[in-house]
Every structure is written in C-alpha cells, then in structure tokens.
C-alpha cells in the first residue's frame, strides 16, 4: 500500500487517473477536482494537498498538475497563494450563458432566495441606443427600472433595464421589488421571451455601485449588457447588469460550426 505523506489525505487523494484514457491527464485531474468541489461539500479555504504529494499520488509530473491547477484557478474553483499553498476558492455562482434565465430563476436554481430593492422606476423618452435597438420613433416612451438584486439578502447585482411602454402599459401597478419582471411580462402581457444576446465585460465599479454591492474599492465587477427578444423577434428589453466580480463567473457555451 502506498504510504501517505499528508496528515489527512482527504478526498483529493481519492482521485485516480486512467493512463490508458485518450483524455489528457491534466484534464482528468481538473475534471475530478471539479466534481469534488461542485456540490460545495468541501468548504472554501480547505487546503489542497501539497503539489509534491498530489504528483506522487497521481503519478504525474509537476507540469501536468500545474496545467490542471491553472485551469481550475482560471475557472474559479481554487486559489493559490504564493508561499502558502493552494486552497478551495469561495463558491461562485456560475452564470451559464446558454440558458436565458431571469435573475429570480437563476438564484432559485442555486437554492437561494432572490429578492430586490427598487431604486428607481420612471418613464423616459427613447434615445441613443434605445432607438436603434427598439426601432421606435423618438416619441415612444420607455420604462426605466433600477434594482439591487439579492440572493439570501446579500447584494449580487445592480440592474438597470429599459422596456418599451407599449409592450407593458401600466407596469407600475405591479410590485416591482418583490416580483420577477420576466414573469410579469409573460403572465400579464402575453409576451414570450425567447432569446437574448449578451455582451460581457469587466469594469471597475462606480462609487455608487460599490456601495450598493457592498464591495471594497479595489474590486472588479462583471458588466452584462443584455438584449432580449420575444418569440416574434420583437425587441423587448435592453438591460445592463453589474454583477459582483467575486461572486459571479460567466460561462460561455459555444458549439463549433460545421463550416
Ligand atoms: C436577469 C437579466 C435581466 C433581466 C432580469 C429579470 O438579471 N440580466 O436582463 O431583466 O434577469 O429578472 P427578474 O425576472 O427576476 O426580474
């Protein structure tokens, strides 16, 4: 039997790799570690066994192990701290781009309770990018709504959306702090929200956003601009959501086309 050099071998040393598999060893290691970490069973901050111990256990070179760890770190599963070692990273909510969800659905799916704080609701004239996207005359009015979006009472995002008034007249009769906008649009205005495009970028939050999101000054946020269309290809929503960069990861699913 192999003698274990780690005091507590832990779940990481139960990982095995299949040398006869066509899947490269580093990918097998990172997949196995992801599986261990995905259910949140191993608390954030738990150290991974030292590199030497893992290499010996898995029968791989340091280079292979580092390749696996680099990938895991890029995807936010682990964090390495110079001189201290590698640790399980705090659980991030993964934003799966291929599924168009409302904030409410996304948070519930993760077993948390969504809520919102309404910061602003007003009617504005269509201007600038609204005119291009909605294809409306300048006389048309839009609703502008700003909310802080929360999961289990912690702020996750600040969201500002524009919706054409003609699609959802008298939207103000609903409680917009406690209800899902997508649900209101679908159940009360007969709209079928079908697809969206999103542009994702990193940004340094404004002071106001820092305060609303309760993040320190030297932090980054993920800004997502969403354009939402109905099943009839009607432009329905122009949204800008500013997510806490420490809690959100954007995962983009792409399929290689045949051409
Ligand atoms: C996400 C999208 C927004 C959308 C919102 C609707 O956060 N990025 O564009 O407006 O969901 O969420 P809900 O239906 O919970 O109000």
PDB file of C-alpha atoms and ligand atoms in Angstrom:
ATOM      1  CA  UNK A   1       0.000   0.000   0.000  1.00  0.00           C
ATOM      2  CA  UNK A   2       1.188   3.495  -0.781  1.00  0.00           C
ATOM      3  CA  UNK A   3       2.309   5.362   2.282  1.00  0.00           C
ATOM      4  CA  UNK A   4       0.552   8.693   2.602  1.00  0.00           C
ATOM      5  CA  UNK A   5       2.739  11.720   3.239  1.00  0.00           C
ATOM      6  CA  UNK A   6      -0.218  14.019   4.044  1.00  0.00           C
ATOM      7  CA  UNK A   7      -1.568  14.045   7.587  1.00  0.00           C
ATOM      8  CA  UNK A   8      -5.131  13.861   6.336  1.00  0.00           C
ATOM      9  CA  UNK A   9      -5.179  12.514   2.801  1.00  0.00           C
ATOM     10  CA  UNK A  10      -8.714  13.813   2.314  1.00  0.00           C
ATOM     11  CA  UNK A  11     -10.845  13.482  -0.760  1.00  0.00           C
ATOM     12  CA  UNK A  12      -8.179  14.814  -3.122  1.00  0.00           C
ATOM     13  CA  UNK A  13      -6.129  11.701  -2.639  1.00  0.00           C
ATOM     14  CA  UNK A  14      -9.030   9.525  -3.680  1.00  0.00           C
ATOM     15  CA  UNK A  15      -8.666  10.865  -7.222  1.00  0.00           C
ATOM     16  CA  UNK A  16      -7.355   8.341  -9.728  1.00  0.00           C
ATOM     17  CA  UNK A  17      -6.344   8.888 -13.302  1.00  0.00           C
ATOM     18  CA  UNK A  18      -6.658   6.441 -16.134  1.00  0.00           C
ATOM     19  CA  UNK A  19      -3.365   6.386 -18.033  1.00  0.00           C
ATOM     20  CA  UNK A  20      -4.921   4.415 -20.903  1.00  0.00           C
ATOM     21  CA  UNK A  21      -7.609   7.042 -21.488  1.00  0.00           C
ATOM     22  CA  UNK A  22      -7.327   9.346 -24.519  1.00  0.00           C
ATOM     23  CA  UNK A  23      -8.291  12.246 -22.194  1.00  0.00           C
ATOM     24  CA  UNK A  24      -5.069  14.036 -21.192  1.00  0.00           C
ATOM     25  CA  UNK A  25      -4.024  13.538 -17.569  1.00  0.00           C
ATOM     26  CA  UNK A  26      -4.342  17.241 -16.701  1.00  0.00           C
ATOM     27  CA  UNK A  27      -7.961  17.270 -17.957  1.00  0.00           C
ATOM     28  CA  UNK A  28      -8.780  14.148 -15.948  1.00  0.00           C
ATOM     29  CA  UNK A  29      -7.322  15.762 -12.829  1.00  0.00           C
ATOM     30  CA  UNK A  30      -9.171  19.040 -13.274  1.00  0.00           C
ATOM     31  CA  UNK A  31     -12.457  17.242 -14.034  1.00  0.00           C
ATOM     32  CA  UNK A  32     -12.078  15.064 -10.938  1.00  0.00           C
ATOM     33  CA  UNK A  33     -11.330  18.078  -8.722  1.00  0.00           C
ATOM     34  CA  UNK A  34     -14.285  19.973 -10.186  1.00  0.00           C
ATOM     35  CA  UNK A  35     -16.548  17.029  -9.347  1.00  0.00           C
ATOM     36  CA  UNK A  36     -15.266  17.036  -5.781  1.00  0.00           C
ATOM     37  CA  UNK A  37     -15.850  20.764  -5.409  1.00  0.00           C
ATOM     38  CA  UNK A  38     -19.092  21.247  -7.284  1.00  0.00           C
ATOM     39  CA  UNK A  39     -21.541  20.115  -4.602  1.00  0.00           C
ATOM     40  CA  UNK A  40     -19.905  22.565  -2.176  1.00  0.00           C
ATOM     41  CA  UNK A  41     -19.054  19.628   0.104  1.00  0.00           C
ATOM     42  CA  UNK A  42     -15.529  20.876   0.703  1.00  0.00           C
ATOM     43  CA  UNK A  43     -15.561  24.268   2.396  1.00  0.00           C
ATOM     44  CA  UNK A  44     -13.782  27.281   0.912  1.00  0.00           C
ATOM     45  CA  UNK A  45     -10.328  27.721   2.376  1.00  0.00           C
ATOM     46  CA  UNK A  46      -9.626  23.961   2.629  1.00  0.00           C
ATOM     47  CA  UNK A  47      -6.028  23.408   1.513  1.00  0.00           C
ATOM     48  CA  UNK A  48      -5.245  21.043  -1.343  1.00  0.00           C
ATOM     49  CA  UNK A  49      -2.505  18.519  -0.543  1.00  0.00           C
ATOM     50  CA  UNK A  50       0.984  19.822  -1.343  1.00  0.00           C
ATOM     51  CA  UNK A  51       1.964  19.635  -5.013  1.00  0.00           C
ATOM     52  CA  UNK A  52       4.625  17.008  -4.348  1.00  0.00           C
ATOM     53  CA  UNK A  53       2.112  14.763  -2.558  1.00  0.00           C
ATOM     54  CA  UNK A  54      -0.500  15.074  -5.284  1.00  0.00           C
ATOM     55  CA  UNK A  55       2.041  14.433  -8.055  1.00  0.00           C
ATOM     56  CA  UNK A  56       3.291  11.341  -6.299  1.00  0.00           C
ATOM     57  CA  UNK A  57      -0.216  10.072  -5.640  1.00  0.00           C
ATOM     58  CA  UNK A  58      -1.386  10.633  -9.206  1.00  0.00           C
ATOM     59  CA  UNK A  59       1.854   9.547 -10.830  1.00  0.00           C
ATOM     60  CA  UNK A  60       2.109  12.730 -12.894  1.00  0.00           C
ATOM     61  CA  UNK A  61       4.744  15.401 -13.395  1.00  0.00           C
ATOM     62  CA  UNK A  62       4.556  18.803 -11.713  1.00  0.00           C
ATOM     63  CA  UNK A  63       3.946  20.316 -15.134  1.00  0.00           C
ATOM     64  CA  UNK A  64       0.823  18.191 -15.644  1.00  0.00           C
ATOM     65  CA  UNK A  65      -0.506  19.018 -12.195  1.00  0.00           C
ATOM     66  CA  UNK A  66       0.147  22.730 -12.733  1.00  0.00           C
ATOM     67  CA  UNK A  67      -1.708  22.602 -16.037  1.00  0.00           C
ATOM     68  CA  UNK A  68      -4.720  21.172 -14.200  1.00  0.00           C
ATOM     69  CA  UNK A  69      -4.447  23.697 -11.367  1.00  0.00           C
ATOM     70  CA  UNK A  70      -4.090  26.644 -13.761  1.00  0.00           C
ATOM     71  CA  UNK A  71      -7.322  25.631 -15.466  1.00  0.00           C
ATOM     72  CA  UNK A  72      -9.091  25.210 -12.109  1.00  0.00           C
ATOM     73  CA  UNK A  73      -7.854  28.568 -10.932  1.00  0.00           C
ATOM     74  CA  UNK A  74      -8.954  30.306 -14.126  1.00  0.00           C
ATOM     75  CA  UNK A  75     -12.423  28.867 -13.652  1.00  0.00           C
ATOM     76  CA  UNK A  76     -12.552  29.976 -10.035  1.00  0.00           C
ATOM     77  CA  UNK A  77     -12.509  26.571  -8.304  1.00  0.00           C
ATOM     78  CA  UNK A  78      -9.243  27.014  -6.449  1.00  0.00           C
ATOM     79  CA  UNK A  79      -6.942  29.848  -5.403  1.00  0.00           C
ATOM     80  CA  UNK A  80      -3.213  29.643  -4.983  1.00  0.00           C
ATOM     81  CA  UNK A  81      -1.396  31.915  -2.600  1.00  0.00           C
ATOM     82  CA  UNK A  82       2.337  32.310  -3.006  1.00  0.00           C
ATOM     83  CA  UNK A  83       4.229  30.545  -0.278  1.00  0.00           C
ATOM     84  CA  UNK A  84       1.057  29.345   1.460  1.00  0.00           C
ATOM     85  CA  UNK A  85      -0.315  26.763  -0.950  1.00  0.00           C
ATOM     86  CA  UNK A  86      -3.499  26.136  -2.893  1.00  0.00           C
ATOM     87  CA  UNK A  87      -6.970  26.351  -1.397  1.00  0.00           C
ATOM     88  CA  UNK A  88     -10.578  25.675  -2.314  1.00  0.00           C
ATOM     89  CA  UNK A  89     -11.976  29.013  -3.569  1.00  0.00           C
ATOM     90  CA  UNK A  90     -15.207  30.528  -2.237  1.00  0.00           C
ATOM     91  CA  UNK A  91     -18.156  29.162  -4.159  1.00  0.00           C
ATOM     92  CA  UNK A  92     -19.079  31.381  -7.059  1.00  0.00           C
ATOM     93  CA  UNK A  93     -22.390  31.416  -8.760  1.00  0.00           C
ATOM     94  CA  UNK A  94     -21.824  30.354 -12.290  1.00  0.00           C
ATOM     95  CA  UNK A  95     -23.677  32.239 -14.889  1.00  0.00           C
ATOM     96  CA  UNK A  96     -24.497  29.805 -17.647  1.00  0.00           C
ATOM     97  CA  UNK A  97     -24.819  31.835 -20.807  1.00  0.00           C
ATOM     98  CA  UNK A  98     -26.595  29.192 -22.817  1.00  0.00           C
ATOM     99  CA  UNK A  99     -29.689  29.323 -20.635  1.00  0.00           C
ATOM    100  CA  UNK A 100     -31.629  32.549 -20.739  1.00  0.00           C
ATOM    101  CA  UNK A 101     -32.898  32.909 -17.210  1.00  0.00           C
ATOM    102  CA  UNK A 102     -34.335  35.713 -15.185  1.00  0.00           C
ATOM    103  CA  UNK A 103     -32.448  36.684 -12.065  1.00  0.00           C
ATOM    104  CA  UNK A 104     -35.212  35.123  -9.968  1.00  0.00           C
ATOM    105  CA  UNK A 105     -34.930  31.775 -11.763  1.00  0.00           C
ATOM    106  CA  UNK A 106     -31.155  31.806 -11.632  1.00  0.00           C
ATOM    107  CA  UNK A 107     -30.968  32.402  -7.900  1.00  0.00           C
ATOM    108  CA  UNK A 108     -33.718  29.884  -7.076  1.00  0.00           C
ATOM    109  CA  UNK A 109     -31.934  27.288  -9.194  1.00  0.00           C
ATOM    110  CA  UNK A 110     -28.955  27.740  -6.907  1.00  0.00           C
ATOM    111  CA  UNK A 111     -31.063  27.040  -3.848  1.00  0.00           C
ATOM    112  CA  UNK A 112     -31.114  30.616  -2.629  1.00  0.00           C
ATOM    113  CA  UNK A 113     -33.886  33.117  -2.128  1.00  0.00           C
ATOM    114  CA  UNK A 114     -33.977  36.032  -4.565  1.00  0.00           C
ATOM    115  CA  UNK A 115     -35.129  39.493  -3.594  1.00  0.00           C
ATOM    116  CA  UNK A 116     -34.781  43.006  -4.932  1.00  0.00           C
ATOM    117  CA  UNK A 117     -34.731  46.572  -3.826  1.00  0.00           C
ATOM    118  CA  UNK A 118     -36.289  49.031  -6.239  1.00  0.00           C
ATOM    119  CA  UNK A 119     -34.010  52.029  -6.649  1.00  0.00           C
ATOM    120  CA  UNK A 120     -35.824  53.775  -9.467  1.00  0.00           C
ATOM    121  CA  UNK A 121     -38.844  53.476 -11.721  1.00  0.00           C
ATOM    122  CA  UNK A 122     -39.621  56.124 -14.297  1.00  0.00           C
ATOM    123  CA  UNK A 123     -40.803  56.778 -17.809  1.00  0.00           C
ATOM    124  CA  UNK A 124     -38.277  58.176 -20.278  1.00  0.00           C
ATOM    125  CA  UNK A 125     -38.150  59.082 -23.945  1.00  0.00           C
ATOM    126  CA  UNK A 126     -36.331  56.633 -26.189  1.00  0.00           C
ATOM    127  CA  UNK A 127     -32.876  57.969 -27.089  1.00  0.00           C
ATOM    128  CA  UNK A 128     -29.460  56.792 -28.285  1.00  0.00           C
ATOM    129  CA  UNK A 129     -29.003  53.023 -28.239  1.00  0.00           C
ATOM    130  CA  UNK A 130     -32.670  52.560 -27.304  1.00  0.00           C
ATOM    131  CA  UNK A 131     -33.763  53.989 -30.638  1.00  0.00           C
ATOM    132  CA  UNK A 132     -31.518  51.609 -32.585  1.00  0.00           C
ATOM    133  CA  UNK A 133     -32.482  48.552 -30.591  1.00  0.00           C
ATOM    134  CA  UNK A 134     -36.209  49.030 -30.153  1.00  0.00           C
ATOM    135  CA  UNK A 135     -36.617  50.647 -33.576  1.00  0.00           C
ATOM    136  CA  UNK A 136     -39.116  53.096 -32.116  1.00  0.00           C
ATOM    137  CA  UNK A 137     -39.849  56.716 -33.009  1.00  0.00           C
ATOM    138  CA  UNK A 138     -38.448  59.292 -30.577  1.00  0.00           C
ATOM    139  CA  UNK A 139     -41.937  59.994 -29.303  1.00  0.00           C
ATOM    140  CA  UNK A 140     -42.242  56.484 -27.837  1.00  0.00           C
ATOM    141  CA  UNK A 141     -41.828  56.083 -24.117  1.00  0.00           C
ATOM    142  CA  UNK A 142     -39.798  53.510 -22.254  1.00  0.00           C
ATOM    143  CA  UNK A 143     -39.878  52.328 -18.679  1.00  0.00           C
ATOM    144  CA  UNK A 144     -36.579  52.580 -16.887  1.00  0.00           C
ATOM    145  CA  UNK A 145     -36.129  50.466 -13.786  1.00  0.00           C
ATOM    146  CA  UNK A 146     -33.206  50.083 -11.490  1.00  0.00           C
ATOM    147  CA  UNK A 147     -32.994  47.385  -8.841  1.00  0.00           C
ATOM    148  CA  UNK A 148     -30.438  45.919  -6.487  1.00  0.00           C
ATOM    149  CA  UNK A 149     -30.728  42.163  -6.899  1.00  0.00           C
ATOM    150  CA  UNK A 150     -30.065  39.982  -3.906  1.00  0.00           C
ATOM    151  CA  UNK A 151     -29.547  36.325  -3.071  1.00  0.00           C
ATOM    152  CA  UNK A 152     -30.273  35.318   0.524  1.00  0.00           C
ATOM    153  CA  UNK A 153     -30.334  39.040   1.328  1.00  0.00           C
ATOM    154  CA  UNK A 154     -26.809  39.685   0.014  1.00  0.00           C
ATOM    155  CA  UNK A 155     -26.480  42.078  -2.915  1.00  0.00           C
ATOM    156  CA  UNK A 156     -25.266  40.303  -6.054  1.00  0.00           C
ATOM    157  CA  UNK A 157     -26.013  42.793  -8.816  1.00  0.00           C
ATOM    158  CA  UNK A 158     -27.328  46.216  -9.694  1.00  0.00           C
ATOM    159  CA  UNK A 159     -29.578  46.096 -12.719  1.00  0.00           C
ATOM    160  CA  UNK A 160     -30.987  48.802 -14.963  1.00  0.00           C
ATOM    161  CA  UNK A 161     -33.465  47.838 -17.647  1.00  0.00           C
ATOM    162  CA  UNK A 162     -35.435  49.598 -20.369  1.00  0.00           C
ATOM    163  CA  UNK A 163     -38.734  48.222 -21.650  1.00  0.00           C
ATOM    164  CA  UNK A 164     -40.987  49.869 -24.254  1.00  0.00           C
ATOM    165  CA  UNK A 165     -44.166  51.113 -22.606  1.00  0.00           C
ATOM    166  CA  UNK A 166     -46.364  49.938 -25.486  1.00  0.00           C
ATOM    167  CA  UNK A 167     -45.474  46.302 -24.678  1.00  0.00           C
ATOM    168  CA  UNK A 168     -46.329  46.525 -20.989  1.00  0.00           C
ATOM    169  CA  UNK A 169     -48.574  49.540 -20.288  1.00  0.00           C
ATOM    170  CA  UNK A 170     -49.192  50.402 -16.621  1.00  0.00           C
ATOM    171  CA  UNK A 171     -46.269  48.314 -15.452  1.00  0.00           C
ATOM    172  CA  UNK A 172     -46.220  50.400 -12.281  1.00  0.00           C
ATOM    173  CA  UNK A 173     -49.319  48.629 -10.971  1.00  0.00           C
ATOM    174  CA  UNK A 174     -47.102  45.662 -10.074  1.00  0.00           C
ATOM    175  CA  UNK A 175     -44.848  45.409  -7.091  1.00  0.00           C
ATOM    176  CA  UNK A 176     -41.561  45.513  -8.955  1.00  0.00           C
ATOM    177  CA  UNK A 177     -39.417  44.949  -5.899  1.00  0.00           C
ATOM    178  CA  UNK A 178     -40.916  41.605  -4.995  1.00  0.00           C
ATOM    179  CA  UNK A 179     -41.871  40.239  -8.417  1.00  0.00           C
ATOM    180  CA  UNK A 180     -39.943  38.836 -11.332  1.00  0.00           C
ATOM    181  CA  UNK A 181     -40.182  41.178 -14.315  1.00  0.00           C
ATOM    182  CA  UNK A 182     -39.928  38.286 -16.754  1.00  0.00           C
ATOM    183  CA  UNK A 183     -42.842  36.574 -15.013  1.00  0.00           C
ATOM    184  CA  UNK A 184     -44.894  39.773 -15.163  1.00  0.00           C
ATOM    185  CA  UNK A 185     -44.149  40.213 -18.863  1.00  0.00           C
ATOM    186  CA  UNK A 186     -45.008  36.604 -19.645  1.00  0.00           C
ATOM    187  CA  UNK A 187     -48.040  36.142 -17.432  1.00  0.00           C
ATOM    188  CA  UNK A 188     -49.664  39.560 -17.652  1.00  0.00           C
ATOM    189  CA  UNK A 189     -48.678  40.893 -21.046  1.00  0.00           C
ATOM    190  CA  UNK A 190     -48.627  37.626 -23.000  1.00  0.00           C
ATOM    191  CA  UNK A 191     -45.022  38.114 -24.112  1.00  0.00           C
ATOM    192  CA  UNK A 192     -42.926  35.027 -24.803  1.00  0.00           C
ATOM    193  CA  UNK A 193     -39.323  35.878 -24.077  1.00  0.00           C
ATOM    194  CA  UNK A 194     -37.320  33.724 -26.422  1.00  0.00           C
ATOM    195  CA  UNK A 195     -33.667  34.661 -26.677  1.00  0.00           C
ATOM    196  CA  UNK A 196     -31.102  37.284 -25.921  1.00  0.00           C
ATOM    197  CA  UNK A 197     -27.608  38.380 -26.744  1.00  0.00           C
ATOM    198  CA  UNK A 198     -25.225  39.397 -24.007  1.00  0.00           C
ATOM    199  CA  UNK A 199     -22.024  41.368 -24.012  1.00  0.00           C
ATOM    200  CA  UNK A 200     -19.827  40.761 -21.007  1.00  0.00           C
ATOM    201  CA  UNK A 201     -17.043  42.996 -19.859  1.00  0.00           C
ATOM    202  CA  UNK A 202     -15.046  43.692 -16.744  1.00  0.00           C
ATOM    203  CA  UNK A 203     -15.172  47.093 -15.099  1.00  0.00           C
ATOM    204  CA  UNK A 204     -14.179  48.989 -12.012  1.00  0.00           C
ATOM    205  CA  UNK A 205     -17.407  49.816 -10.190  1.00  0.00           C
ATOM    206  CA  UNK A 206     -18.531  53.380  -9.626  1.00  0.00           C
ATOM    207  CA  UNK A 207     -18.677  54.572  -6.034  1.00  0.00           C
ATOM    208  CA  UNK A 208     -22.456  54.227  -6.062  1.00  0.00           C
ATOM    209  CA  UNK A 209     -22.276  50.646  -7.319  1.00  0.00           C
ATOM    210  CA  UNK A 210     -19.578  49.800  -4.778  1.00  0.00           C
ATOM    211  CA  UNK A 211     -21.834  50.959  -2.016  1.00  0.00           C
ATOM    212  CA  UNK A 212     -24.894  49.176  -3.360  1.00  0.00           C
ATOM    213  CA  UNK A 213     -22.960  45.943  -3.881  1.00  0.00           C
ATOM    214  CA  UNK A 214     -21.036  46.330  -0.629  1.00  0.00           C
ATOM    215  CA  UNK A 215     -17.673  45.657  -2.235  1.00  0.00           C
ATOM    216  CA  UNK A 216     -14.317  47.247  -1.373  1.00  0.00           C
ATOM    217  CA  UNK A 217     -12.767  49.937  -3.553  1.00  0.00           C
ATOM    218  CA  UNK A 218     -10.190  47.707  -5.235  1.00  0.00           C
ATOM    219  CA  UNK A 219     -12.673  45.264  -6.737  1.00  0.00           C
ATOM    220  CA  UNK A 220     -13.867  44.468 -10.230  1.00  0.00           C
ATOM    221  CA  UNK A 221     -17.375  43.899 -11.486  1.00  0.00           C
ATOM    222  CA  UNK A 222     -18.786  41.969 -14.405  1.00  0.00           C
ATOM    223  CA  UNK A 223     -20.998  44.117 -16.613  1.00  0.00           C
ATOM    224  CA  UNK A 224     -23.516  42.289 -18.761  1.00  0.00           C
ATOM    225  CA  UNK A 225     -25.483  44.117 -21.447  1.00  0.00           C
ATOM    226  CA  UNK A 226     -28.457  42.007 -22.458  1.00  0.00           C
ATOM    227  CA  UNK A 227     -30.733  42.493 -25.461  1.00  0.00           C
ATOM    228  CA  UNK A 228     -33.858  40.398 -25.110  1.00  0.00           C
ATOM    229  CA  UNK A 229     -36.265  39.441 -27.896  1.00  0.00           C
ATOM    230  CA  UNK A 230     -39.673  37.800 -27.960  1.00  0.00           C
ATOM    231  CA  UNK A 231     -40.533  34.680 -29.941  1.00  0.00           C
ATOM    232  CA  UNK A 232     -41.782  37.053 -32.649  1.00  0.00           C
ATOM    233  CA  UNK A 233     -38.357  38.747 -32.738  1.00  0.00           C
ATOM    234  CA  UNK A 234     -39.738  41.898 -31.106  1.00  0.00           C
ATOM    235  CA  UNK A 235     -37.012  43.717 -29.137  1.00  0.00           C
ATOM    236  CA  UNK A 236     -38.335  43.652 -25.563  1.00  0.00           C
ATOM    237  CA  UNK A 237     -35.594  44.619 -23.153  1.00  0.00           C
ATOM    238  CA  UNK A 238     -32.292  46.444 -23.032  1.00  0.00           C
ATOM    239  CA  UNK A 239     -30.573  45.674 -19.746  1.00  0.00           C
ATOM    240  CA  UNK A 240     -27.333  46.412 -18.009  1.00  0.00           C
ATOM    241  CA  UNK A 241     -26.496  44.238 -15.033  1.00  0.00           C
ATOM    242  CA  UNK A 242     -23.446  44.886 -12.883  1.00  0.00           C
ATOM    243  CA  UNK A 243     -22.525  41.704 -11.027  1.00  0.00           C
ATOM    244  CA  UNK A 244     -20.113  41.378  -8.143  1.00  0.00           C
ATOM    245  CA  UNK A 245     -16.946  40.026  -9.730  1.00  0.00           C
ATOM    246  CA  UNK A 246     -16.088  37.971  -6.667  1.00  0.00           C
ATOM    247  CA  UNK A 247     -19.357  36.038  -6.744  1.00  0.00           C
ATOM    248  CA  UNK A 248     -20.105  35.654 -10.423  1.00  0.00           C
ATOM    249  CA  UNK A 249     -18.435  33.748 -13.217  1.00  0.00           C
ATOM    250  CA  UNK A 250     -19.680  33.896 -16.784  1.00  0.00           C
ATOM    251  CA  UNK A 251     -19.538  30.547 -18.539  1.00  0.00           C
ATOM    252  CA  UNK A 252     -20.000  30.706 -22.278  1.00  0.00           C
ATOM    253  CA  UNK A 253     -21.080  27.566 -24.069  1.00  0.00           C
ATOM    254  CA  UNK A 254     -20.057  27.507 -27.721  1.00  0.00           C
ATOM    255  CA  UNK A 255     -20.509  24.972 -30.460  1.00  0.00           C
ATOM    256  CA  UNK A 256     -18.086  24.798 -33.358  1.00  0.00           C
ATOM    257  CA  UNK A 257     -19.939  25.214 -36.608  1.00  0.00           C
ATOM    258  CA  UNK A 258     -19.577  22.653 -39.399  1.00  0.00           C
ATOM    259  CA  UNK A 259     -18.055  25.166 -41.854  1.00  0.00           C
TER     260      UNK A 259
HETATM  261  C1  LIG B   1     -31.518  38.941 -15.491  1.00  0.00           C
HETATM  262  C2  LIG B   1     -31.226  39.695 -16.760  1.00  0.00           C
HETATM  263  C3  LIG B   1     -32.047  40.957 -16.908  1.00  0.00           C
HETATM  264  C4  LIG B   1     -33.496  40.694 -16.624  1.00  0.00           C
HETATM  265  C5  LIG B   1     -33.671  40.020 -15.278  1.00  0.00           C
HETATM  266  C6  LIG B   1     -35.108  39.684 -15.000  1.00  0.00           C
HETATM  267  O1  LIG B   1     -30.902  39.517 -14.384  1.00  0.00           O
HETATM  268  N1  LIG B   1     -29.823  40.038 -16.864  1.00  0.00           N
HETATM  269  O2  LIG B   1     -31.890  41.429 -18.227  1.00  0.00           O
HETATM  270  O3  LIG B   1     -34.235  41.907 -16.616  1.00  0.00           O
HETATM  271  O4  LIG B   1     -32.920  38.832 -15.234  1.00  0.00           O
HETATM  272  O5  LIG B   1     -35.162  39.166 -13.707  1.00  0.00           O
HETATM  273  P1  LIG B   1     -36.497  39.020 -12.894  1.00  0.00           P
HETATM  274  O6  LIG B   1     -37.498  38.373 -13.813  1.00  0.00           O
HETATM  275  O7  LIG B   1     -36.139  38.195 -11.735  1.00  0.00           O
HETATM  276  O8  LIG B   1     -36.956  40.399 -12.501  1.00  0.00           O
END
